Coordinates of C-alpha atoms in Angstrom, one line a residue:
M1 CA 3.8 -26.8 42.6
S2 CA 1.9 -23.6 43.5
T3 CA 0.0 -21.5 40.9
N4 CA 2.5 -18.6 41.3
T5 CA 5.4 -21.0 40.6
R6 CA 3.8 -22.3 37.4
I7 CA 3.0 -18.8 36.2
S8 CA 6.6 -17.8 36.9
D9 CA 7.9 -20.8 35.0
I10 CA 5.6 -20.0 32.0
L11 CA 6.7 -16.3 31.9
T12 CA 10.4 -17.3 32.3
G13 CA 10.1 -19.7 29.4
W14 CA 8.2 -17.1 27.2
Y15 CA 10.8 -14.4 27.9
S16 CA 13.7 -16.9 27.2
R17 CA 12.2 -17.9 23.9
R18 CA 11.6 -14.2 23.0
A19 CA 15.2 -13.4 24.0
G20 CA 16.5 -16.3 21.9
R21 CA 14.6 -15.0 18.8
Y22 CA 16.1 -11.5 19.3
I23 CA 19.6 -12.9 19.7
A24 CA 19.2 -15.0 16.6
L25 CA 17.9 -12.0 14.7
A26 CA 20.8 -9.8 15.9
I27 CA 23.3 -12.5 14.8
F28 CA 21.7 -12.7 11.4
V29 CA 21.7 -8.9 10.9
A30 CA 25.4 -8.7 11.9
L31 CA 26.4 -11.5 9.5
T32 CA 24.3 -9.9 6.7
W33 CA 26.0 -6.6 7.3
A34 CA 29.4 -8.1 7.2
V35 CA 28.8 -10.0 4.0
A36 CA 27.2 -6.9 2.3
A37 CA 30.2 -4.7 3.4
H38 CA 32.6 -7.0 1.6
A39 CA 30.4 -8.0 -1.4
L40 CA 29.1 -4.5 -2.5
P41 CA 31.6 -2.5 -4.6
S42 CA 31.3 0.6 -2.3
G43 CA 30.9 -1.4 0.9
L44 CA 28.2 -0.6 3.4
P45 CA 29.1 2.2 5.8
F46 CA 27.2 2.6 9.1
G47 CA 25.8 5.9 8.0
I48 CA 24.1 4.3 5.0
V49 CA 22.6 1.6 7.3
L50 CA 21.4 4.3 9.7
L51 CA 19.8 6.2 6.8
G52 CA 18.1 3.0 5.7
I53 CA 16.8 2.4 9.2
L54 CA 15.5 6.0 9.4
L55 CA 13.6 5.8 6.1
G56 CA 12.5 2.3 6.7
S57 CA 11.0 3.2 10.1
L58 CA 9.0 5.9 8.5
N59 CA 7.7 3.4 5.9
A60 CA 7.0 1.0 8.8
L61 CA 4.2 3.3 10.0
T62 CA 2.4 3.0 6.7
A63 CA 3.1 -0.7 6.5
I64 CA 1.6 -1.2 10.0
G65 CA -1.4 0.8 8.9
L66 CA -1.9 -1.5 5.9
V67 CA -1.8 -4.6 8.1
L68 CA -4.2 -3.0 10.7
V69 CA -6.8 -2.2 8.0
Y70 CA -6.3 -5.6 6.3
R71 CA -6.8 -7.5 9.6
A72 CA -10.0 -5.5 10.3
A73 CA -11.5 -5.4 6.8
R74 CA -9.7 -8.0 4.8
I75 CA -8.8 -5.5 2.1
V76 CA -5.6 -3.9 0.9
N77 CA -6.0 -0.1 1.3
F78 CA -4.4 1.4 -1.7
A79 CA -5.1 4.9 -0.4
Q80 CA -2.9 4.4 2.7
A81 CA 0.1 6.4 1.3
D82 CA -2.1 9.2 -0.1
I83 CA -3.8 9.7 3.3
G84 CA -0.4 10.5 4.7
G85 CA 0.5 12.6 1.6
L86 CA -2.6 14.8 2.1
A87 CA -1.7 15.3 5.8
A88 CA 1.9 16.2 4.8
A89 CA 0.6 18.7 2.2
V90 CA -1.6 20.4 4.8
A91 CA 1.3 20.6 7.2
V92 CA 3.6 22.1 4.6
I93 CA 1.0 24.7 3.5
L94 CA 0.5 25.7 7.1
V95 CA 4.2 26.2 7.8
A96 CA 5.3 27.6 4.4
G97 CA 2.1 29.4 3.5
E98 CA 0.4 30.5 6.7
R99 CA 3.7 30.8 8.7
L100 CA 2.4 28.6 11.5
P101 CA 5.0 27.2 13.9
Y102 CA 6.3 23.7 13.2
F103 CA 4.8 22.2 16.4
A104 CA 1.4 23.8 15.7
A105 CA 1.2 22.6 12.1
L106 CA 2.0 19.0 12.8
P107 CA -1.0 18.4 15.1
L108 CA -3.2 20.0 12.5
G109 CA -1.7 17.8 9.8
L110 CA -2.3 14.8 12.1
A111 CA -5.9 16.0 12.6
T112 CA -6.3 16.1 8.8
A113 CA -5.2 12.4 8.6
L114 CA -7.6 11.3 11.4
A115 CA -10.4 13.2 9.8
T116 CA -9.6 11.6 6.4
G117 CA -9.7 8.2 8.0
F118 CA -13.1 9.0 9.6
L119 CA -14.6 10.2 6.3
I120 CA -13.3 7.2 4.4
D121 CA -15.0 4.9 6.9
A122 CA -18.2 6.9 7.0
T123 CA -18.6 7.4 3.2
V124 CA -17.0 4.4 1.6
I125 CA -16.4 1.5 4.1
R126 CA -19.9 1.7 5.6
R127 CA -21.5 1.6 2.2
F128 CA -19.5 -1.4 1.1
F129 CA -19.1 -3.1 4.5
R130 CA -20.8 -6.3 3.3
A131 CA -19.8 -6.0 -0.3
P132 CA -17.2 -8.4 -1.9
R133 CA -13.7 -7.5 -0.9
L134 CA -12.7 -6.9 -4.5
I135 CA -15.2 -4.1 -4.8
L136 CA -14.1 -2.5 -1.6
T137 CA -10.4 -2.8 -2.7
V138 CA -11.1 -1.1 -6.0
A139 CA -13.0 1.6 -4.0
T140 CA -9.8 2.4 -2.1
I141 CA -8.1 3.0 -5.4
G142 CA -10.7 5.5 -6.3
V143 CA -10.2 7.1 -2.8
A144 CA -6.5 7.3 -3.6
Q145 CA -7.2 9.3 -6.8
I146 CA -9.4 11.7 -4.9
L147 CA -6.8 12.3 -2.2
G148 CA -4.1 12.7 -4.9
A149 CA -6.2 15.4 -6.5
G150 CA -6.3 17.1 -3.1
E151 CA -2.5 16.9 -2.8
V152 CA -2.1 18.5 -6.2
G153 CA -4.9 21.1 -5.8
L154 CA -4.3 22.4 -2.3
P155 CA -1.1 24.3 -3.2
S156 CA -3.1 26.3 -5.9
L157 CA -4.9 28.1 -3.1
F158 CA -1.6 29.7 -2.2
T159 CA -0.2 31.3 -5.3
H160 CA 2.9 32.7 -3.5
L161 CA 4.1 29.2 -2.7
A162 CA 6.7 27.6 -4.9
P163 CA 5.6 24.4 -6.6
L164 CA 7.9 22.2 -4.5
S165 CA 7.8 24.0 -1.2
T166 CA 8.6 22.1 2.0
F167 CA 9.4 22.8 5.7
T168 CA 12.0 21.8 8.2
T169 CA 12.2 21.3 12.0
P170 CA 13.2 24.2 14.2
F171 CA 16.2 22.3 15.4
S172 CA 19.5 23.4 13.9
L173 CA 21.7 20.5 15.2
Q174 CA 23.7 18.5 12.7
F175 CA 26.1 15.5 12.8
T176 CA 27.8 13.1 10.4
V177 CA 27.7 9.3 10.5
G178 CA 29.9 7.8 7.8
P179 CA 29.2 9.6 4.6
V180 CA 25.7 10.8 5.6
V181 CA 24.9 14.1 7.2
F182 CA 22.0 14.0 9.6
N183 CA 20.1 17.1 10.9
G184 CA 17.3 17.9 13.2
N185 CA 14.7 16.4 10.9
A186 CA 16.3 13.0 11.3
V187 CA 16.6 13.4 15.1
V188 CA 12.9 14.2 15.4
A189 CA 12.0 11.1 13.3
F190 CA 14.3 8.9 15.4
V191 CA 12.5 10.1 18.6
V192 CA 8.9 10.3 17.4
V193 CA 8.7 6.9 15.5
P194 CA 9.6 4.8 18.6
L195 CA 7.1 6.8 20.7
V196 CA 4.4 6.2 18.1
M197 CA 5.2 2.5 18.1
I198 CA 5.0 2.4 21.9
G199 CA 1.7 4.3 21.9
L200 CA 0.2 1.9 19.3
W201 CA 1.3 -1.1 21.4
W202 CA -0.2 0.5 24.5
F203 CA -3.5 1.2 22.6
L204 CA -3.8 -2.3 21.2
T205 CA -2.9 -4.2 24.4
R206 CA -4.0 -1.9 27.3
T207 CA -7.2 -0.2 26.2
H208 CA -10.7 -1.8 25.8
S209 CA -11.0 -0.4 22.3
G210 CA -7.6 -1.8 21.2
I211 CA -8.3 -5.3 22.7
A212 CA -11.7 -5.3 21.0
I213 CA -10.1 -4.3 17.6
R214 CA -7.6 -7.3 18.0
A215 CA -10.5 -9.6 18.9
A216 CA -12.6 -8.5 15.9
A217 CA -9.6 -8.8 13.6
D218 CA -9.0 -12.4 14.7
S219 CA -12.6 -13.5 14.3
E220 CA -15.3 -11.0 13.5
E221 CA -18.2 -13.5 13.9
R222 CA -16.9 -14.6 17.3
A223 CA -16.4 -11.0 18.4
V224 CA -20.0 -10.1 17.4
L225 CA -21.3 -13.1 19.5
L226 CA -19.3 -11.8 22.5
G227 CA -21.0 -8.4 22.1
I228 CA -18.1 -6.5 20.5
P229 CA -19.4 -3.8 18.1
A230 CA -17.3 -4.8 15.1
R231 CA -18.8 -2.1 12.8
K232 CA -18.2 0.7 15.2
L233 CA -14.6 -0.4 15.7
S234 CA -14.0 -0.1 12.0
R235 CA -14.0 3.7 12.3
A236 CA -11.3 3.5 15.0
V237 CA -9.2 1.2 12.9
W238 CA -9.3 3.5 9.9
M239 CA -8.5 6.6 12.0
V240 CA -5.5 4.9 13.7
A241 CA -4.2 3.6 10.4
A242 CA -4.6 7.1 8.8
G243 CA -2.9 8.7 11.8
L244 CA 0.1 6.3 11.4
S245 CA 0.5 7.2 7.7
G246 CA 0.0 10.9 8.5
V247 CA 2.9 10.9 11.0
G248 CA 5.1 9.0 8.7
A249 CA 4.5 11.3 5.8
M250 CA 4.9 14.5 7.8
L251 CA 8.2 13.3 9.3
S252 CA 9.4 12.2 5.8
A253 CA 8.6 15.5 4.1
P254 CA 11.6 17.5 5.4
I255 CA 13.9 14.6 5.1
L256 CA 13.1 13.6 1.5
G257 CA 13.0 17.2 0.3
P258 CA 10.4 19.3 -1.5
N259 CA 7.1 17.5 -2.1
L260 CA 4.3 20.0 -2.2
G261 CA 2.1 19.5 -5.3
A262 CA 3.4 15.9 -5.8
V263 CA 1.2 12.9 -5.4
A264 CA 2.4 10.1 -3.1
G265 CA 0.8 7.5 -5.3
P266 CA 2.0 3.9 -5.9
T267 CA 5.7 4.8 -5.6
A268 CA 5.3 5.7 -1.9
L269 CA 3.1 2.7 -1.3
L270 CA 5.5 0.1 -2.9
A271 CA 7.9 -0.5 0.0
P272 CA 5.3 -0.4 2.8
L273 CA 3.0 -2.7 0.8
A274 CA 6.0 -5.1 0.2
A275 CA 6.7 -5.1 4.0
A276 CA 3.1 -5.8 4.8
V277 CA 3.0 -8.7 2.3
I278 CA 6.2 -10.2 3.7
A279 CA 4.5 -10.1 7.1
G280 CA 1.6 -12.1 5.6
M281 CA -0.7 -9.0 6.1
E282 CA -1.1 -10.3 9.7
S283 CA 1.8 -9.4 11.9
M284 CA 2.4 -5.7 12.6
P285 CA 5.8 -6.2 14.3
I286 CA 7.1 -8.3 11.4
A287 CA 5.7 -5.7 9.0
G288 CA 7.6 -3.0 10.8
L289 CA 10.9 -4.9 10.9
A290 CA 10.4 -5.9 7.2
A291 CA 10.0 -2.2 6.3
I292 CA 13.2 -1.3 8.1
G293 CA 15.0 -4.1 6.4
L294 CA 13.8 -3.0 3.0
G295 CA 14.9 0.5 3.8
V296 CA 18.4 -0.6 4.6
F297 CA 18.4 -2.8 1.5
Q298 CA 17.3 0.1 -0.8
Q299 CA 20.0 2.4 0.6
A300 CA 22.7 -0.2 0.4
V301 CA 22.0 -0.9 -3.3
L302 CA 21.6 2.9 -4.1
W303 CA 25.0 3.5 -2.4
S304 CA 26.8 1.1 -4.7
Y305 CA 24.6 1.5 -7.8
P306 CA 23.3 5.0 -7.8
Q307 CA 20.5 4.5 -10.3
S308 CA 16.8 4.3 -9.4
S309 CA 16.2 1.6 -12.0
T310 CA 18.8 -0.6 -10.4
V311 CA 17.2 -0.1 -7.0
D312 CA 13.8 -0.9 -8.4
V313 CA 15.0 -4.2 -10.1
A314 CA 16.9 -5.2 -6.9
L315 CA 13.8 -4.4 -4.8
F316 CA 11.6 -6.5 -7.1
G317 CA 13.9 -9.5 -6.8
F318 CA 14.1 -9.2 -3.0
I319 CA 10.3 -8.9 -2.7
L320 CA 9.8 -11.8 -5.1
L321 CA 12.1 -14.0 -3.0
A322 CA 10.4 -13.0 0.2
V323 CA 6.9 -13.6 -1.1
V324 CA 7.9 -17.1 -2.4
L325 CA 9.4 -18.1 0.9
R326 CA 6.3 -16.6 2.7
K327 CA 3.9 -18.6 0.5
R328 CA 5.7 -21.8 1.3
S329 CA 5.3 -21.2 5.0
M330 CA 1.6 -20.3 4.7
G331 CA -0.9 -23.0 5.4
R332 CA -3.8 -23.7 3.1
S333 CA -6.3 -22.5 5.6
T334 CA -4.5 -19.1 5.7
R335 CA -4.6 -18.9 1.9
D336 CA -8.2 -19.7 1.8
Q337 CA -8.9 -17.0 4.4
L338 CA -7.0 -14.5 2.3
F339 CA -9.2 -15.0 -0.7
S340 CA -12.6 -15.8 1.0
N341 CA -15.4 -13.3 0.3
L342 CA -13.3 -11.7 -2.4
F343 CA -15.6 -11.8 -5.3
A344 CA -19.3 -11.4 -5.9
D345 CA -21.6 -14.3 -6.8
R346 CA -21.5 -15.1 -10.4
S347 CA -24.5 -13.9 -12.4
R348 CA -26.8 -16.6 -13.8
A349 CA -26.4 -17.5 -17.5
V350 CA -29.4 -16.9 -19.8
P351 CA -31.4 -20.2 -20.0
R352 CA -30.8 -22.2 -23.2
V353 CA -34.5 -22.3 -24.0
L354 CA -34.6 -18.5 -23.9
R355 CA -31.5 -18.2 -26.1
K356 CA -33.2 -20.3 -28.8
L357 CA -36.3 -18.1 -29.2
P358 CA -36.5 -16.4 -32.6
E359 CA -37.0 -12.9 -31.2
V360 CA -33.9 -13.3 -28.9
R361 CA -31.8 -14.4 -31.8
L362 CA -33.1 -11.5 -33.9
A363 CA -32.3 -9.1 -31.2
A364 CA -28.8 -10.4 -30.9
V365 CA -28.2 -10.0 -34.7
A366 CA -29.8 -6.6 -34.8
G367 CA -27.5 -5.5 -31.9
L368 CA -24.4 -6.7 -33.7
V369 CA -25.4 -4.9 -36.9
A370 CA -26.1 -1.7 -35.0
V371 CA -22.7 -1.8 -33.3
A372 CA -21.0 -2.5 -36.6
A373 CA -22.8 0.5 -38.2
V374 CA -21.8 2.8 -35.4
V375 CA -18.1 1.7 -35.6
A376 CA -18.1 2.1 -39.4
L377 CA -20.1 5.3 -39.8
V378 CA -19.7 7.5 -36.7
P379 CA -15.9 8.1 -37.1
I380 CA -16.4 9.4 -40.6
G381 CA -18.1 12.6 -39.4
M382 CA -15.9 13.3 -36.4
S383 CA -13.2 15.9 -36.2
A384 CA -9.6 14.9 -35.5
P385 CA -9.6 15.7 -31.8
H386 CA -12.8 13.8 -31.2
L387 CA -11.5 10.9 -33.2
T388 CA -8.4 10.8 -31.1
L389 CA -10.5 10.8 -27.9
L390 CA -12.7 8.0 -29.3
T391 CA -9.6 5.9 -30.1
S392 CA -8.3 6.4 -26.6
L393 CA -11.7 5.2 -25.1
V394 CA -11.6 2.1 -27.3
I395 CA -8.0 1.3 -26.1
Y396 CA -8.9 1.7 -22.5
A397 CA -12.0 -0.5 -23.1
I398 CA -9.7 -3.2 -24.3
V399 CA -7.5 -2.9 -21.2
A400 CA -10.7 -3.0 -19.0
I401 CA -11.8 -6.2 -20.8
S402 CA -8.4 -7.8 -20.0
L403 CA -8.8 -7.0 -16.3
T404 CA -12.3 -8.4 -16.4
V405 CA -11.0 -11.7 -17.8
L406 CA -8.4 -11.9 -15.0
A407 CA -10.7 -10.9 -12.2
G408 CA -13.9 -12.6 -13.3
W409 CA -12.5 -15.8 -14.9
A410 CA -9.1 -16.4 -13.3
G411 CA -10.0 -14.9 -9.9
Q412 CA -6.8 -12.8 -9.9
I413 CA -6.1 -9.1 -9.5
S414 CA -3.4 -7.6 -11.7
L415 CA -2.1 -4.3 -10.5
G416 CA 0.6 -4.2 -13.2
Q417 CA -1.8 -4.7 -16.1
F418 CA -0.9 -1.4 -17.7
A419 CA 2.8 -2.6 -17.9
F420 CA 1.7 -5.0 -20.6
V421 CA 0.2 -2.1 -22.4
G422 CA 3.6 -0.3 -22.2
I423 CA 5.4 -3.4 -23.5
G424 CA 3.1 -3.6 -26.5
A425 CA 3.4 0.1 -27.2
A426 CA 7.2 0.0 -27.0
V427 CA 7.5 -3.0 -29.4
T428 CA 5.0 -1.5 -31.8
G429 CA 6.8 1.9 -31.8
A430 CA 10.2 0.4 -32.2
L431 CA 9.2 -1.8 -35.2
L432 CA 7.4 1.1 -36.9
V433 CA 10.2 3.7 -36.4
H434 CA 13.3 1.6 -36.7
A435 CA 12.3 -1.4 -38.8
H436 CA 9.6 0.3 -40.9
A437 CA 7.4 -2.7 -40.4
D438 CA 3.8 -3.0 -41.4
L439 CA 1.4 -1.9 -38.7
F440 CA -0.4 -5.2 -38.5
V441 CA 2.9 -7.1 -38.4
A442 CA 4.0 -4.8 -35.5
L443 CA 0.7 -5.4 -33.7
L444 CA 1.2 -9.2 -33.9
A445 CA 4.7 -8.9 -32.6
A446 CA 3.5 -6.6 -29.8
T447 CA 0.9 -9.1 -28.9
G448 CA 3.4 -11.9 -28.8
A449 CA 5.8 -9.8 -26.6

């Protein structure tokens, strides 16, 4: 058998397997749609599915950016959505405030996203390139706060803008699919998103930089041995990921309505992050498909149960099920890789001999007495506003200690830690107001809850 014949057979088998997967996926989607159309109280019209595909495809850009950064740096970039939010805010200001044409403002918004990715890599990622991944992950949360401040502060430079200004595409076409009315904003998104996906595929598979990024993501050590500049590629990764989020946010702005002066925040990151987790933070195509599936799921639930709380609970259940199934299919080596290099080395304990020295014991007792004196005496001479501020600081310190216990002792990161604070506050307030319970009894009940 000749070499050309063997290559032809290999390619034929690969394409047939790929075609079989797509056919199986199409059959699964059709069956799911049929079941949902009969099971949901309001059915599942095609227009709702199309709207879910539209919004899901925009979230897919952010999800792919999350996966791209994770594969390159092994961190979850919690600033991913806010990068796009800042780019969208700039685009809205240029159109609504400076009266720039739509097609002139969008490239400038995209340039803002690319510049943001460049600056994040230059100022944050470079500094913590070899730091434990937990530290770098927390650093992205700080970056998200800074970008959120920019999203809120930029509109204040233009006092003539309404607090919730937005912009729209120059296309006036409009059509109805089922109960949903689509306009030019949706058409632009339907056209641009596939083009961006094709461009990303071309960049990662047909350019030297893209192939090098994939090689460094698979094995940084091996890539370095082959002469690939992994650190230099980090900047390209962050700029590409930032550009994806910027495009998604700018296309979402006219579809979702007024958003100037609002922070993207965790809410905008929830669905893309869920899609990235479903994809194991590894596969960009699966992350994109998962984001589209989540978008359809959200719109289907919202169509029959038009309450945001119902959608949130249903989305939580869907994500939990997907993560459990994904965990079962994940090998131990993959899990070890996810958590490798996550934490810093533990600090050494004070030697026992040193702890028994009289001067060390005396210093410890004196320190405790000094802290007790400060706690007992300082609040007496403080005004009510300062006392309230001090109380808030102590409460946040308790929350910080709980996070330290989880991260340092259990090796886990809790992003919903403040939800426990909310549960305790709700139980305490309910017992004090409605049951007129003693404060300490309410605190015990809140702790148990």
